[in-house]
Amino acid sequence: MRNAPTILHLDMDAFFASAEQASKPSLRGKAVVVGGLGLRGVVATASYEARVFGVHSAMPMAQARRLAPNAAYLVPRFGLYREISEQVMGLLRTLSPLVEPLSLDEAFVDLEAGGTAWDEASARRAGAKLRADIRAVTGLTGSVGLAASKMLAKIASEQAKPDGLVVIEPGTERALLGPMPVRTLPGVGPATGDHLRRGGITTVDEIAEAGEDELVRLLGKAHGHALYAMALARDERPVVAERETKSVSVEDTYDVDIHDRVRVGLEVQRLADRCVERLRRAGLSGRTIVLKVRRYDFSTLTRSETLRGPTDDPAVVREAAGRLLDAVDTTGGVRLLGVGVSGLADYTQEDLFAQARAREAVEETAAQELPAVETGEEPAAEQVTAAERRWPAGHDVRHAEYGHGWVQGSGLGRVTVRFETPDSRPGRVRTFRTDDGALEPADPLPLVPRRPEEAPGVSAGAPGRT
């Protein structure tokens, strides 16, 4: 391990919820919950005000509503979050060429590799400047941890939350880790934690005292060795700039179980197309098609088929996913479907036989297309119209008379909109018919207005809201 705290871990504070609060003045300082709002939705992020009531990420949304009935419940705006994430990752890359993103709002940075820090004082300066730059560019806050290893830097950023900076000085690691619960260490989830607890081990110190042999006996060779090393604060993992993508997948959970076999097939086709879109955006192809089906009783089945070569052809992926579905019994109902592609490559080797079979299947379907209504599918033009008139809670709209706003809620043919922008005062609320021609979906506004001539980098002195 290093002798200076030059590995930085950044974790944005309640990222999705904080972005929503920054863009909606009426929600600042209030409980905000972002996630799926359907019957089976889960919480993606909760603001710190919502966490006071016990709401946390991955919690069923129904439970969150019981705990915090007066919170604002919003549908995620991933386009906005990705845009902010790109700004933040750009700032990290000015510190070092070795930036390892873990998610949209979290990353490791090797400050030493960028010549940005070489001792504790320079690391502190880099961390403080990064936090100021993030606030200036995005209007949001992030917590920074600095240590001599990735594991400890992440622990430090957790201690820094919210909106803080914590440095773990080399030489103090064992004393810091000792009294912490075992769940603090990476890779110790609920199951491993319970297994250790049954063995009388509840703290990191007790892991070290138990010894490597006992951990191997309890957890197996690989996990036991790794956990013992972490308990002794040993972590030699480097910051890796490019993490290899192993698979690309998409999945949907349905509010009501799907029983109609035709509908299940159509959903699988749609998911296959979405998966290929994501594959192509990443400039990748793959040779193994994976189907995931979670049935009414929560049993989950995964089926896969490996093609002759990698492909990014939607017809090929649809046809393979359809074959996999043929082997799955969905009689009792389906609550989740997913389609993925693995065995990735950055080139394609078209499976001509699969394409030919797919074209034949399409032609057969077209020949039987007359009773389209029997499948429950509307004509394409009507589908577009219906999609255009959906008003997800929290999403941006623009009214011809009142300007920019966001959807507070909709139902019974009405949509309620609050008209405000990131730089305005809390706005007024108005209600319209959902088919009001003056109201239309809009793109999110930037959280921090920027002058056109301002370069994409950042200045720590740039104006930002507090």
XYZ file of C-alpha atoms in Angstrom:
466
model
C 0.000 0.000 0.000
C 1.010 3.624 -0.456
C 2.503 5.864 2.170
C 0.289 8.831 1.208
C -3.546 9.188 0.917
C -3.512 9.730 -2.844
C -6.489 7.552 -3.834
C -9.681 9.582 -3.911
C -13.239 8.265 -3.792
C -16.059 10.612 -4.791
C -19.694 9.860 -3.990
C -22.319 12.431 -4.949
C -24.774 13.133 -2.124
C -28.248 11.595 -2.657
C -27.551 12.177 -6.339
C -30.917 11.703 -8.081
C -32.893 13.367 -5.284
C -30.401 16.244 -4.975
C -30.606 16.878 -8.733
C -34.405 17.030 -8.456
C -34.231 19.453 -5.529
C -31.741 21.663 -7.375
C -33.991 21.852 -10.426
C -37.217 22.389 -8.443
C -37.041 25.301 -5.955
C -40.291 24.231 -4.246
C -38.667 20.916 -3.200
C -35.500 22.264 -1.603
C -35.247 21.252 2.023
C -38.152 18.816 1.645
C -38.436 15.029 1.516
C -37.968 13.769 -2.057
C -38.064 10.133 -3.192
C -37.032 9.100 -6.714
C -37.832 5.692 -8.173
C -40.454 3.500 -9.800
C -43.925 4.664 -8.800
C -45.792 1.508 -9.840
C -47.126 -1.145 -7.495
C -43.775 -2.948 -7.566
C -41.550 0.100 -7.828
C -38.491 0.521 -5.631
C -36.692 3.582 -4.293
C -33.664 4.615 -6.372
C -32.625 7.522 -4.148
C -34.100 9.353 -1.178
C -33.126 12.860 -0.096
C -31.620 13.271 3.352
C -34.903 14.822 4.489
C -36.709 11.602 3.454
C -34.109 9.415 5.134
C -35.104 10.903 8.483
C -38.345 8.907 8.117
C -36.454 5.673 7.410
C -36.729 5.741 3.613
C -33.685 4.329 1.818
C -32.642 3.089 -1.611
C -33.861 -0.357 -2.757
C -36.859 -0.107 -0.417
C -40.256 -1.010 -1.947
C -41.970 2.213 -2.947
C -45.172 1.174 -1.153
C -43.236 0.955 2.122
C -41.610 4.348 1.476
C -45.050 5.920 0.990
C -46.178 4.522 4.334
C -43.109 5.915 6.098
C -43.154 9.323 4.401
C -46.645 9.946 2.994
C -46.023 13.663 2.477
C -42.786 13.318 0.489
C -42.592 14.213 -3.202
C -42.466 11.008 -5.270
C -40.822 11.450 -8.679
C -40.014 9.307 -11.716
C -36.248 9.328 -12.538
C -34.940 11.620 -15.296
C -31.914 9.585 -16.369
C -31.048 11.899 -19.237
C -30.457 14.736 -16.770
C -28.529 12.518 -14.362
C -26.245 11.266 -17.158
C -25.552 14.828 -18.282
C -24.550 15.861 -14.754
C -22.491 12.686 -14.370
C -20.540 13.511 -17.533
C -19.734 16.943 -16.112
C -18.515 15.411 -12.849
C -16.450 12.713 -14.564
C -14.901 15.426 -16.735
C -13.742 17.210 -13.588
C -12.255 13.989 -12.233
C -10.297 13.460 -15.444
C -8.629 16.859 -15.004
C -7.100 15.405 -11.824
C -5.765 12.161 -13.288
C -5.911 9.893 -16.333
C -6.798 7.030 -13.947
C -10.496 7.501 -13.161
C -12.571 4.404 -12.407
C -16.321 5.162 -12.543
C -18.451 2.791 -10.469
C -21.812 4.334 -11.364
C -23.250 7.664 -12.492
C -22.434 9.275 -9.146
C -19.386 7.431 -7.831
C -15.751 6.967 -8.893
C -12.184 6.330 -7.754
C -9.303 8.594 -8.833
C -5.564 7.917 -8.593
C -4.259 11.410 -7.763
C -0.645 10.270 -7.737
C -0.882 9.022 -11.330
C -2.002 12.496 -12.412
C 0.694 14.312 -10.452
C -2.098 16.073 -8.576
C -1.124 14.840 -5.106
C 1.930 13.238 -3.543
C 1.332 13.737 0.211
C -1.492 14.419 2.627
C -1.481 18.205 2.195
C -1.628 18.107 -1.604
C -4.325 15.403 -1.489
C -6.454 17.563 0.805
C -6.074 20.528 -1.540
C -7.096 18.420 -4.537
C -10.132 17.040 -2.695
C -11.243 20.475 -1.506
C -10.892 21.984 -4.985
C -12.822 19.105 -6.532
C -15.747 19.638 -4.157
C -15.792 23.383 -4.928
C -15.610 22.728 -8.673
C -18.480 20.218 -8.553
C -20.672 22.722 -6.732
C -19.761 25.471 -9.207
C -20.434 23.380 -12.303
C -23.467 21.338 -11.204
C -24.915 23.120 -8.179
C -24.728 19.795 -6.308
C -22.518 18.454 -3.538
C -20.267 15.428 -3.345
C -18.434 13.739 -0.486
C -14.741 12.918 -0.849
C -12.673 10.247 0.856
C -8.869 10.126 0.641
C -6.723 7.175 1.679
C -3.864 4.917 0.614
C -6.220 2.254 -0.827
C -9.541 2.003 -2.630
C -11.271 0.224 0.247
C -10.286 2.876 2.768
C -11.026 5.793 0.425
C -14.599 4.496 0.032
C -14.979 4.097 3.792
C -13.687 7.660 4.201
C -16.243 9.087 1.750
C -19.030 7.334 3.667
C -17.790 9.013 6.853
C -17.690 12.344 5.011
C -21.379 12.308 4.034
C -23.048 14.569 3.369
C -20.952 17.265 1.700
C -17.676 16.620 3.464
C -14.075 15.478 3.093
C -12.345 12.845 5.231
C -8.701 11.771 5.029
C -7.497 8.466 6.509
C -3.827 8.921 7.272
C -1.538 5.970 6.489
C -0.686 4.138 9.685
C -4.052 4.773 11.330
C -6.063 2.270 9.281
C -6.121 -0.673 11.715
C -7.205 1.472 14.656
C -9.968 3.031 12.544
C -11.306 -0.232 11.114
C -11.150 -2.319 14.313
C -14.424 -1.308 16.022
C -16.402 -1.065 12.777
C -19.092 -3.668 11.989
C -18.143 -6.414 9.536
C -20.609 -5.040 6.983
C -18.253 -2.075 6.534
C -15.891 -4.221 4.458
C -16.505 -4.642 0.711
C -18.101 -7.947 -0.208
C -19.748 -8.487 3.179
C -23.457 -8.428 2.442
C -26.392 -9.572 4.584
C -25.763 -13.297 4.003
C -22.029 -13.174 4.771
C -22.684 -10.860 7.709
C -25.174 -13.308 9.210
C -22.767 -16.206 8.644
C -19.993 -14.356 10.498
C -22.357 -13.333 13.288
C -23.334 -16.964 13.849
C -19.612 -17.652 14.194
C -19.348 -14.947 16.887
C -17.733 -12.352 14.610
C -19.386 -8.928 14.486
C -16.532 -6.394 14.175
C -13.501 -6.010 11.929
C -11.212 -6.554 14.929
C -12.894 -9.912 15.559
C -12.269 -10.899 11.918
C -8.551 -10.246 12.412
C -8.546 -12.100 15.747
C -10.327 -15.126 14.258
C -7.425 -15.682 11.879
C -7.208 -16.587 8.223
C -7.733 -20.325 8.676
C -11.012 -19.825 10.548
C -12.305 -17.423 7.884
C -11.448 -19.893 5.131
C -13.327 -22.580 7.065
C -16.371 -20.320 7.452
C -16.459 -18.653 4.038
C -14.342 -20.688 1.662
C -10.835 -20.128 0.364
C -11.192 -17.111 -1.923
C -13.602 -15.131 0.256
C -11.838 -16.021 3.488
C -8.390 -14.927 2.249
C -9.763 -11.664 0.815
C -11.740 -10.762 3.927
C -8.803 -11.412 6.242
C -6.574 -9.146 4.152
C -9.164 -6.365 4.220
C -9.544 -6.662 7.997
C -5.808 -5.982 8.226
C -6.320 -2.921 5.966
C -4.505 -4.589 3.068
C -5.894 -3.604 -0.314
C -3.586 -3.521 -3.312
C -6.263 -3.095 -5.977
C -5.241 -0.426 -8.512
C -7.510 2.259 -9.910
C -8.471 0.974 -13.372
C -9.428 3.612 -15.942
C -11.355 1.299 -18.277
C -13.524 -1.414 -16.794
C -14.364 -4.145 -19.273
C -18.053 -4.462 -20.023
C -19.061 -8.104 -19.650
C -22.681 -7.852 -20.793
C -25.430 -5.511 -21.927
C -28.993 -6.112 -20.780
C -32.387 -4.526 -20.195
C -35.306 -5.706 -18.089
C -38.780 -4.555 -17.049
C -40.854 -5.328 -13.962
C -44.607 -5.242 -14.522
C -47.155 -3.792 -12.118
C -49.563 -6.635 -12.966
C -48.458 -10.166 -13.848
C -48.629 -10.899 -17.585
C -50.588 -14.063 -18.359
C -51.160 -13.657 -22.090
C -48.475 -15.648 -23.908
C -48.726 -13.388 -26.967
C -48.116 -10.323 -24.806
C -45.125 -12.004 -23.166
C -43.660 -12.688 -26.604
C -44.194 -9.084 -27.706
C -42.513 -7.808 -24.535
C -39.490 -10.035 -25.165
C -39.242 -8.680 -28.733
C -39.390 -5.105 -27.445
C -36.734 -5.775 -24.814
C -34.512 -7.391 -27.454
C -34.735 -4.234 -29.579
C -33.879 -2.029 -26.589
C -30.945 -4.265 -25.723
C -29.569 -3.987 -29.262
C -29.955 -0.191 -29.173
C -27.846 -0.084 -26.017
C -25.347 -2.517 -27.547
C -24.926 -0.363 -30.646
C -24.555 2.861 -28.660
C -21.615 1.217 -26.895
C -20.108 0.118 -30.246
C -20.300 -3.537 -29.213
C -21.712 -6.839 -30.419
C -22.174 -10.160 -28.650
C -22.598 -13.842 -29.301
C -24.567 -15.090 -26.281
C -28.241 -14.129 -25.950
C -29.702 -14.357 -22.434
C -33.382 -14.416 -21.446
C -34.462 -13.760 -17.853
C -37.984 -14.586 -16.651
C -39.275 -14.011 -13.123
C -42.567 -15.811 -12.637
C -45.589 -15.114 -10.446
C -44.071 -17.080 -7.538
C -40.797 -15.078 -7.673
C -38.894 -18.028 -9.132
C -36.372 -16.698 -11.667
C -35.309 -18.629 -14.762
C -32.346 -17.723 -16.966
C -31.849 -19.267 -20.389
C -29.056 -18.567 -22.884
C -28.039 -19.443 -26.417
C -24.629 -18.884 -28.015
C -24.566 -17.893 -31.692
C -21.901 -18.784 -34.245
C -20.382 -15.310 -33.955
C -21.019 -11.891 -32.385
C -23.910 -9.843 -33.731
C -25.698 -6.549 -33.194
C -28.566 -7.390 -35.546
C -31.946 -6.842 -33.819
C -33.619 -9.561 -35.901
C -31.036 -12.098 -34.782
C -31.374 -11.148 -31.111
C -35.187 -11.139 -31.291
C -35.249 -14.548 -32.942
C -32.852 -16.082 -30.407
C -34.751 -14.582 -27.464
C -37.976 -15.969 -28.926
C -36.496 -19.462 -29.137
C -35.393 -19.226 -25.516
C -38.877 -18.116 -24.472
C -40.404 -21.158 -26.202
C -38.665 -23.343 -23.612
C -40.066 -21.444 -20.607
C -43.445 -22.127 -18.996
C -45.191 -18.803 -18.298
C -48.644 -20.242 -17.577
C -48.924 -18.861 -14.045
C -47.937 -15.327 -15.039
C -44.774 -13.267 -15.457
C -43.722 -10.342 -13.274
C -40.312 -9.547 -14.823
C -38.673 -10.073 -18.216
C -35.151 -9.306 -19.332
C -33.019 -9.743 -22.438
C -29.233 -9.494 -22.420
C -26.214 -10.060 -24.631
C -22.856 -11.306 -23.345
C -19.663 -12.605 -24.912
C -19.056 -9.065 -26.135
C -16.808 -7.960 -28.980
C -16.190 -4.702 -30.816
C -17.013 -6.217 -34.222
C -19.806 -8.282 -35.734
C -19.762 -11.588 -37.522
C -23.270 -11.894 -38.856
C -25.109 -15.153 -38.309
C -26.666 -15.361 -41.767
C -28.684 -18.469 -40.945
C -30.225 -16.765 -37.913
C -31.003 -13.676 -39.972
C -32.699 -15.789 -42.633
C -34.812 -17.556 -39.996
C -35.698 -14.202 -38.447
C -36.800 -12.778 -41.810
C -38.959 -15.845 -42.430
C -40.573 -15.405 -39.021
C -41.272 -11.731 -39.741
C -42.853 -12.615 -43.096
C -45.032 -15.277 -41.471
C -46.149 -12.801 -38.818
C -46.941 -10.178 -41.461
C -49.070 -12.694 -43.360
C -51.147 -13.255 -40.216
C -51.248 -9.607 -39.209
C -54.981 -8.981 -39.803
C -56.313 -9.260 -36.238
C -53.794 -6.861 -34.681
C -56.312 -5.848 -32.038
C -56.480 -9.414 -30.697
C -52.893 -9.119 -29.460
C -53.816 -6.075 -27.387
C -51.549 -3.891 -29.517
C -52.759 -0.599 -30.922
C -51.759 0.706 -34.348
C -48.382 2.448 -34.372
C -49.779 5.950 -34.837
C -52.092 5.537 -31.859
C -49.246 4.183 -29.727
C -47.163 7.296 -30.408
C -50.068 9.547 -29.517
C -50.649 7.688 -26.256
C -46.966 7.852 -25.340
C -46.882 11.589 -26.025
C -49.698 12.224 -23.565
C -48.129 10.442 -20.591
C -47.090 12.831 -17.843
C -44.606 11.152 -15.435
C -44.318 12.838 -12.037
C -41.270 15.114 -11.883
C -40.686 15.305 -15.628
C -40.287 18.581 -17.508
C -43.034 20.274 -19.501
C -43.542 23.577 -21.275
C -46.795 25.494 -21.621
C -47.345 27.966 -24.422
C -48.496 30.638 -21.959
C -46.897 29.787 -18.611
C -43.484 28.557 -19.731
C -41.314 25.828 -18.170
C -42.545 23.617 -15.356
C -42.674 20.068 -14.036
C -45.419 17.521 -13.467
C -46.599 17.214 -9.887
C -49.086 14.489 -10.715
C -51.686 13.285 -13.186
C -54.833 11.185 -13.304
C -58.521 11.241 -14.173
C -57.777 13.163 -17.346
C -55.947 15.981 -15.536
C -52.297 16.892 -15.099
C -51.028 19.242 -12.383
C -47.949 21.321 -13.191
C -45.779 23.575 -11.050
C -44.184 26.322 -13.117
C -40.652 27.067 -11.914
C -37.047 26.799 -13.064
C -33.773 26.083 -11.233
C -33.135 29.829 -10.807
C -36.656 30.999 -10.015
C -38.605 31.270 -6.797
C -40.966 28.395 -5.946
C -43.599 28.532 -8.673
C -47.355 28.442 -8.934
C -49.398 25.313 -9.562
C -51.939 24.949 -12.346
C -54.041 22.033 -13.573
C -54.813 21.193 -17.214
C -56.517 18.511 -19.226
C -54.045 15.803 -20.198
C -54.794 16.488 -23.873
C -54.266 20.262 -23.607
C -52.551 21.219 -26.858
C -50.654 24.092 -25.207
C -48.793 21.677 -22.896
C -45.930 19.532 -24.167
C -42.987 17.538 -22.779
C -39.719 19.499 -22.502
C -36.024 18.903 -21.967
C -34.545 19.511 -18.489
C -32.984 22.925 -17.883
C -29.342 23.129 -16.720
C -29.014 23.372 -12.959
C -26.362 26.091 -13.226
C -26.750 28.559 -16.118
C -23.498 28.967 -18.008
C -22.351 31.766 -20.289
C -22.058 30.672 -23.942
C -18.412 31.673 -24.066
C -17.531 29.704 -20.944
C -15.296 26.724 -21.724
C -16.365 23.238 -20.691
C -13.713 22.936 -17.925
C -14.300 24.555 -14.587
C -13.200 27.376 -12.382
C -13.464 26.970 -8.656
C -14.656 30.534 -8.454
C -17.561 30.087 -10.850
C -20.926 31.150 -9.448
C -23.113 28.453 -7.938
C -26.095 28.236 -5.627
C -25.713 27.196 -2.033
